[in-house]
GROMACS .gro file of C-alpha atoms in nm:
model
  295
    1MET     CA    1   0.844   2.905  -1.744
    2ASP     CA    2   0.997   2.608  -1.926
    3PRO     CA    3   0.759   2.307  -1.940
    4ARG     CA    4   1.066   2.081  -1.939
    5HIS     CA    5   1.147   2.201  -1.588
    6LEU     CA    6   0.793   2.121  -1.475
    7GLU     CA    7   0.821   1.775  -1.625
    8LEU     CA    8   1.152   1.716  -1.447
    9LEU     CA    9   1.005   1.818  -1.110
   10ARG     CA   10   0.702   1.598  -1.175
   11ARG     CA   11   0.924   1.297  -1.242
   12LEU     CA   12   1.136   1.368  -0.936
   13ASP     CA   13   0.821   1.388  -0.722
   14GLU     CA   14   0.693   1.057  -0.863
   15LEU     CA   15   1.019   0.861  -0.866
   16GLY     CA   16   1.179   0.999  -0.553
   17SER     CA   17   1.543   1.034  -0.655
   18VAL     CA   18   1.772   1.187  -0.918
   19THR     CA   19   1.909   0.841  -0.996
   20ALA     CA   20   1.559   0.703  -1.063
   21VAL     CA   21   1.471   0.998  -1.287
   22ALA     CA   22   1.796   0.954  -1.479
   23ARG     CA   23   1.725   0.585  -1.529
   24ALA     CA   24   1.367   0.647  -1.641
   25THR     CA   25   1.466   0.922  -1.888
   26PHE     CA   26   1.785   0.753  -2.016
   27ARG     CA   27   2.011   1.032  -1.897
   28THR     CA   28   2.291   1.057  -1.643
   29PRO     CA   29   2.235   1.174  -1.285
   30SER     CA   30   2.476   1.459  -1.362
   31ALA     CA   31   2.255   1.577  -1.647
   32ILE     CA   32   1.950   1.572  -1.421
   33SER     CA   33   2.134   1.769  -1.154
   34GLN     CA   34   2.241   2.030  -1.408
   35GLN     CA   35   1.882   2.073  -1.527
   36LEU     CA   36   1.766   2.116  -1.168
   37LYS     CA   37   2.027   2.390  -1.118
   38GLN     CA   38   1.917   2.560  -1.439
   39ALA     CA   39   1.552   2.547  -1.330
   40THR     CA   40   1.644   2.699  -0.994
   41ARG     CA   41   1.830   2.987  -1.163
   42GLU     CA   42   1.552   3.059  -1.410
   43LEU     CA   43   1.269   3.043  -1.156
   44GLY     CA   44   1.456   3.224  -0.882
   45HIS     CA   45   1.354   2.987  -0.601
   46THR     CA   46   1.509   2.685  -0.433
   47LEU     CA   47   1.332   2.381  -0.576
   48VAL     CA   48   1.520   2.096  -0.408
   49GLU     CA   49   1.711   2.052  -0.083
   50PRO     CA   50   1.937   1.781   0.059
   51GLU     CA   51   1.781   1.485   0.237
   52GLY     CA   52   2.025   1.220   0.352
   53ARG     CA   53   2.232   1.128   0.047
   54GLY     CA   54   1.968   1.250  -0.195
   55LEU     CA   55   1.740   1.543  -0.267
   56LYS     CA   56   1.381   1.624  -0.189
   57LEU     CA   57   1.149   1.887  -0.328
   58THR     CA   58   1.095   2.208  -0.138
   59SER     CA   59   0.743   2.350  -0.103
   60ALA     CA   60   0.807   2.554  -0.419
   61GLY     CA   61   0.930   2.242  -0.598
   62ARG     CA   62   0.621   2.045  -0.492
   63LEU     CA   63   0.392   2.322  -0.616
   64LEU     CA   64   0.559   2.318  -0.957
   65ALA     CA   65   0.563   1.936  -0.964
   66THR     CA   66   0.185   1.943  -0.920
   67GLY     CA   67   0.165   2.190  -1.205
   68GLY     CA   68   0.382   1.957  -1.410
   69LYS     CA   69   0.126   1.681  -1.361
   70ASP     CA   70  -0.150   1.913  -1.483
   71VAL     CA   71   0.055   2.012  -1.788
   72ALA     CA   72   0.138   1.650  -1.873
   73SER     CA   73  -0.230   1.552  -1.847
   74ALA     CA   74  -0.336   1.847  -2.062
   75ILE     CA   75  -0.082   1.759  -2.332
   76ALA     CA   76  -0.195   1.396  -2.323
   77ARG     CA   77  -0.559   1.503  -2.363
   78VAL     CA   78  -0.472   1.718  -2.665
   79GLN     CA   79  -0.270   1.430  -2.810
   80ALA     CA   80  -0.567   1.196  -2.757
   81ASP     CA   81  -0.804   1.443  -2.926
   82TRP     CA   82  -0.561   1.476  -3.216
   83GLU     CA   83  -0.536   1.100  -3.257
   84ASP     CA   84  -0.915   1.073  -3.250
   85TYR     CA   85  -0.934   1.342  -3.518
   86LEU     CA   86  -0.683   1.159  -3.736
   87GLY     CA   87  -0.870   0.833  -3.698
   88ASP     CA   88  -0.743   0.501  -3.571
   89PRO     CA   89  -0.507   0.527  -3.268
   90SER     CA   90  -0.168   0.366  -3.312
   91GLY     CA   91   0.154   0.291  -3.127
   92ASP     CA   92   0.290   0.065  -2.858
   93VAL     CA   93   0.112   0.021  -2.526
   94GLN     CA   94   0.313  -0.152  -2.256
   95ILE     CA   95   0.128  -0.348  -1.990
   96ALA     CA   96   0.266  -0.525  -1.683
   97GLY     CA   97   0.097  -0.708  -1.403
   98LEU     CA   98   0.031  -1.022  -1.207
   99PRO     CA   99   0.021  -1.337  -1.421
  100SER     CA  100  -0.317  -1.471  -1.302
  101ALA     CA  101  -0.499  -1.149  -1.394
  102LEU     CA  102  -0.310  -1.111  -1.724
  103ALA     CA  103  -0.405  -1.468  -1.817
  104TYR     CA  104  -0.770  -1.380  -1.762
  105LEU     CA  105  -0.773  -1.042  -1.937
  106VAL     CA  106  -0.505  -1.022  -2.206
  107PRO     CA  107  -0.574  -1.305  -2.457
  108SER     CA  108  -0.928  -1.191  -2.538
  109ALA     CA  109  -0.820  -0.826  -2.532
  110LEU     CA  110  -0.550  -0.905  -2.790
  111ARG     CA  111  -0.808  -1.067  -3.016
  112ARG     CA  112  -1.032  -0.763  -2.991
  113LEU     CA  113  -0.747  -0.523  -3.061
  114ARG     CA  114  -0.648  -0.719  -3.372
  115GLU     CA  115  -1.004  -0.679  -3.498
  116THR     CA  116  -1.065  -0.315  -3.403
  117SER     CA  117  -0.724  -0.149  -3.360
  118PRO     CA  118  -0.459  -0.332  -3.564
  119ARG     CA  119  -0.219  -0.034  -3.544
  120ILE     CA  120  -0.188  -0.072  -3.165
  121THR     CA  121   0.081  -0.313  -3.043
  122LEU     CA  122   0.029  -0.446  -2.691
  123ARG     CA  123   0.351  -0.550  -2.517
  124THR     CA  124   0.308  -0.752  -2.198
  125VAL     CA  125   0.535  -0.824  -1.902
  126ASP     CA  126   0.431  -1.055  -1.618
  127VAL     CA  127   0.538  -0.963  -1.265
  128ASP     CA  128   0.418  -1.075  -0.924
  129LEU     CA  129   0.474  -0.821  -0.650
  130ALA     CA  130   0.348  -0.716  -0.311
  131GLU     CA  131   0.041  -0.493  -0.341
  132HIS     CA  132   0.220  -0.167  -0.256
  133GLU     CA  133   0.490  -0.229  -0.521
  134PHE     CA  134   0.266  -0.225  -0.830
  135ALA     CA  135   0.234   0.156  -0.834
  136GLY     CA  136   0.608   0.192  -0.887
  137LEU     CA  137   0.581   0.023  -1.227
  138THR     CA  138   0.381   0.313  -1.372
  139SER     CA  139   0.705   0.497  -1.444
  140ASP     CA  140   0.818   0.212  -1.671
  141VAL     CA  141   0.499   0.092  -1.843
  142ASP     CA  142   0.170   0.243  -1.957
  143ILE     CA  143  -0.075   0.016  -1.774
  144VAL     CA  144  -0.012  -0.185  -1.459
  145ILE     CA  145  -0.258  -0.464  -1.379
  146ALA     CA  146  -0.271  -0.490  -1.001
  147HIS     CA  147  -0.510  -0.636  -0.746
  148SER     CA  148  -0.633  -0.582  -0.394
  149LEU     CA  149  -0.864  -0.755  -0.149
  150ILE     CA  150  -0.902  -0.442   0.063
  151SER     CA  151  -1.038  -0.184  -0.180
  152GLU     CA  152  -1.065  -0.091  -0.546
  153ARG     CA  153  -0.755   0.128  -0.506
  154PRO     CA  154  -0.448  -0.082  -0.417
  155ALA     CA  155  -0.208   0.042  -0.154
  156GLY     CA  156   0.040   0.300  -0.283
  157THR     CA  157  -0.167   0.422  -0.579
  158GLU     CA  158  -0.254   0.764  -0.439
  159GLY     CA  159  -0.228   1.027  -0.712
  160LEU     CA  160  -0.249   0.769  -0.991
  161SER     CA  161  -0.538   0.684  -1.221
  162VAL     CA  162  -0.707   0.357  -1.122
  163GLU     CA  163  -0.980   0.175  -1.319
  164CYS     CA  164  -1.148  -0.145  -1.202
  165LEU     CA  165  -1.139  -0.409  -1.475
  166ALA     CA  166  -1.291  -0.707  -1.297
  167THR     CA  167  -1.378  -0.862  -0.963
  168GLU     CA  168  -1.286  -1.223  -0.899
  169PRO     CA  169  -1.363  -1.463  -0.613
  170ILE     CA  170  -1.068  -1.630  -0.441
  171ASP     CA  171  -1.148  -1.992  -0.350
  172VAL     CA  172  -0.994  -2.253  -0.125
  173ALA     CA  173  -0.813  -2.514  -0.338
  174VAL     CA  174  -0.785  -2.875  -0.223
  175ALA     CA  175  -0.688  -3.196  -0.399
  176ASN     CA  176  -0.976  -3.386  -0.555
  177ALA     CA  177  -0.916  -3.666  -0.303
  178HIS     CA  178  -0.908  -3.432   0.000
  179PRO     CA  179  -1.181  -3.496   0.262
  180LEU     CA  180  -1.311  -3.141   0.214
  181ALA     CA  181  -1.350  -3.178  -0.163
  182CYS     CA  182  -1.704  -3.310  -0.129
  183ARG     CA  183  -1.825  -2.990   0.039
  184ASP     CA  184  -2.020  -2.720  -0.146
  185GLN     CA  185  -1.855  -2.441   0.049
  186LEU     CA  186  -1.630  -2.389   0.348
  187ARG     CA  187  -1.631  -2.177   0.663
  188PRO     CA  188  -1.323  -2.041   0.840
  189GLU     CA  189  -1.359  -2.296   1.122
  190ASP     CA  190  -1.332  -2.580   0.867
  191LEU     CA  191  -0.975  -2.473   0.789
  192VAL     CA  192  -0.803  -2.399   1.119
  193ASP     CA  193  -0.634  -2.742   1.134
  194ALA     CA  194  -0.523  -2.741   0.769
  195GLN     CA  195  -0.168  -2.704   0.648
  196TRP     CA  196  -0.158  -2.400   0.420
  197ILE     CA  197   0.051  -2.301   0.124
  198GLY     CA  198   0.050  -1.924   0.140
  199VAL     CA  199   0.191  -1.634  -0.057
  200PRO     CA  200   0.470  -1.400   0.058
  201HIS     CA  201   0.386  -1.140   0.320
  202GLY     CA  202   0.243  -0.824   0.165
  203PHE     CA  203   0.068  -1.008  -0.119
  204PRO     CA  204  -0.311  -0.954  -0.122
  205PHE     CA  205  -0.415  -1.317  -0.059
  206THR     CA  206  -0.245  -1.295   0.281
  207THR     CA  207  -0.535  -1.081   0.403
  208ILE     CA  208  -0.771  -1.379   0.369
  209LEU     CA  209  -0.551  -1.597   0.589
  210THR     CA  210  -0.530  -1.313   0.840
  211SER     CA  211  -0.911  -1.284   0.837
  212ILE     CA  212  -0.953  -1.659   0.895
  213ALA     CA  213  -0.717  -1.644   1.191
  214HIS     CA  214  -0.898  -1.338   1.329
  215VAL     CA  215  -1.247  -1.491   1.295
  216THR     CA  216  -1.151  -1.825   1.448
  217GLY     CA  217  -0.901  -1.701   1.704
  218ARG     CA  218  -0.657  -1.964   1.583
  219GLU     CA  219  -0.314  -1.918   1.426
  220LEU     CA  220  -0.292  -2.093   1.090
  221GLU     CA  221  -0.008  -2.327   0.998
  222VAL     CA  222   0.151  -2.191   0.679
  223THR     CA  223   0.412  -2.444   0.570
  224GLN     CA  224   0.534  -2.263   0.257
  225ARG     CA  225   0.504  -1.921   0.094
  226ILE     CA  226   0.511  -1.936  -0.286
  227ARG     CA  227   0.445  -1.677  -0.558
  228ASP     CA  228   0.374  -1.899  -0.859
  229ASN     CA  229   0.018  -2.032  -0.887
  230ARG     CA  230   0.119  -2.322  -1.111
  231LEU     CA  231   0.359  -2.449  -0.845
  232ILE     CA  232   0.096  -2.404  -0.574
  233GLU     CA  233  -0.154  -2.600  -0.785
  234ALA     CA  234   0.091  -2.887  -0.833
  235ILE     CA  235   0.169  -2.915  -0.462
  236VAL     CA  236  -0.194  -2.893  -0.353
  237ALA     CA  237  -0.303  -3.154  -0.611
  238SER     CA  238  -0.052  -3.406  -0.474
  239SER     CA  239  -0.093  -3.344  -0.100
  240ASP     CA  240  -0.334  -3.277   0.184
  241GLN     CA  241  -0.231  -2.909   0.195
  242VAL     CA  242  -0.471  -2.631   0.101
  243ALA     CA  243  -0.424  -2.292  -0.065
  244LEU     CA  244  -0.608  -1.989  -0.198
  245LEU     CA  245  -0.641  -1.963  -0.577
  246PRO     CA  246  -0.835  -1.737  -0.817
  247ARG     CA  247  -1.153  -1.891  -0.951
  248PHE     CA  248  -1.138  -1.779  -1.314
  249THR     CA  249  -0.780  -1.871  -1.407
  250THR     CA  250  -0.715  -2.189  -1.209
  251PRO     CA  251  -0.713  -2.480  -1.461
  252LYS     CA  252  -1.013  -2.711  -1.446
  253ASN     CA  253  -0.808  -3.026  -1.504
  254ALA     CA  254  -0.531  -2.968  -1.250
  255GLY     CA  255  -0.649  -3.230  -0.999
  256LEU     CA  256  -0.800  -2.958  -0.779
  257THR     CA  257  -1.137  -2.875  -0.634
  258LEU     CA  258  -1.214  -2.507  -0.575
  259LEU     CA  259  -1.447  -2.433  -0.285
  260PRO     CA  260  -1.608  -2.097  -0.202
  261LEU     CA  261  -1.522  -1.962   0.143
  262THR     CA  262  -1.791  -1.786   0.346
  263GLY     CA  263  -1.757  -1.573   0.657
  264VAL     CA  264  -1.465  -1.356   0.537
  265ALA     CA  265  -1.408  -1.124   0.240
  266THR     CA  266  -1.267  -1.326  -0.051
  267THR     CA  267  -1.321  -1.109  -0.360
  268ARG     CA  268  -1.032  -0.928  -0.522
  269TRP     CA  269  -1.046  -0.617  -0.737
  270VAL     CA  270  -0.838  -0.644  -1.054
  271VAL     CA  271  -0.750  -0.291  -1.164
  272ALA     CA  272  -0.553  -0.093  -1.419
  273VAL     CA  273  -0.314   0.158  -1.262
  274MET     CA  274  -0.168   0.441  -1.472
  275ALA     CA  275   0.000   0.776  -1.447
  276PRO     CA  276  -0.272   1.040  -1.498
  277ASP     CA  277  -0.123   1.170  -1.824
  278THR     CA  278  -0.077   0.818  -1.963
  279ALA     CA  279  -0.444   0.745  -1.898
  280GLU     CA  280  -0.535   1.023  -2.143
  281ARG     CA  281  -0.361   0.860  -2.443
  282ALA     CA  282  -0.602   0.744  -2.712
  283ALA     CA  283  -0.419   0.414  -2.762
  284VAL     CA  284  -0.422   0.346  -2.388
  285LYS     CA  285  -0.794   0.421  -2.373
  286ARG     CA  286  -0.852   0.176  -2.659
  287VAL     CA  287  -0.657  -0.096  -2.474
  288LEU     CA  288  -0.853  -0.028  -2.155
  289ASP     CA  289  -1.175  -0.061  -2.350
  290ALA     CA  290  -1.060  -0.399  -2.483
  291LEU     CA  291  -0.966  -0.514  -2.133
  292HIS     CA  292  -1.303  -0.399  -1.994
  293ARG     CA  293  -1.506  -0.568  -2.263
  294ASN     CA  294  -1.339  -0.900  -2.201
  295SER     CA  295  -1.349  -0.895  -1.821
   0.00000   0.00000   0.00000
């Protein structure tokens, strides 16, 4: 049994299409198809079958794809043990995630890595996606920093390794001159008549607005849906509109007052999401340790 065939089936199971596997492995779709045919001949069972315009794994293919995950994790564990034996881990670790969490975690983690693991290079990409889309990045980078207000495991991360790095309150942001700015905290009923700046549908903060509407029985007026926190801060600071912003990474001098909200769940989990075999790498473990220690 050729481990390369198991790895191919694993990637097909994770990525969902021959085209995606080809892109992730820097090969052509034709080359992937040829390897699938070779695996079928050598193993003597049908491993994939047509589905629409693409292919899906058969039950035999899914069984071997699961075995491929076990093999990849085992190899990664041996590699990690070998790196520990040799001494200081080294290499590139790629990290991607939402900007607000990266701003909170990465700068201090970089300082720690320079002090303790100078042979590890951390490469960072900022992305802001709907909660269920973060898992898809694990095929392109080593660590994905995602968040959720529902649970410690964001939607779509089944079968992946997830580690909680931090919890962070989400506050209601108002301009310093806003009538609510003098309050110590807010309740959902204080906000039903406000004009909101929200985030796109599917982003975790939307669940708080949904909870406010559910608790009060009132539909909220969301005038705009914006991804970028800096833009949200600027609009809120110069208007009577309100928004939800993370407590730890919202600037203190932005003309805003952050107010805790009671009566609904407002704490987000900030987590590292990884492919199971990637999570075994010694360099990745060292980066996770740096992220944990500075959260």
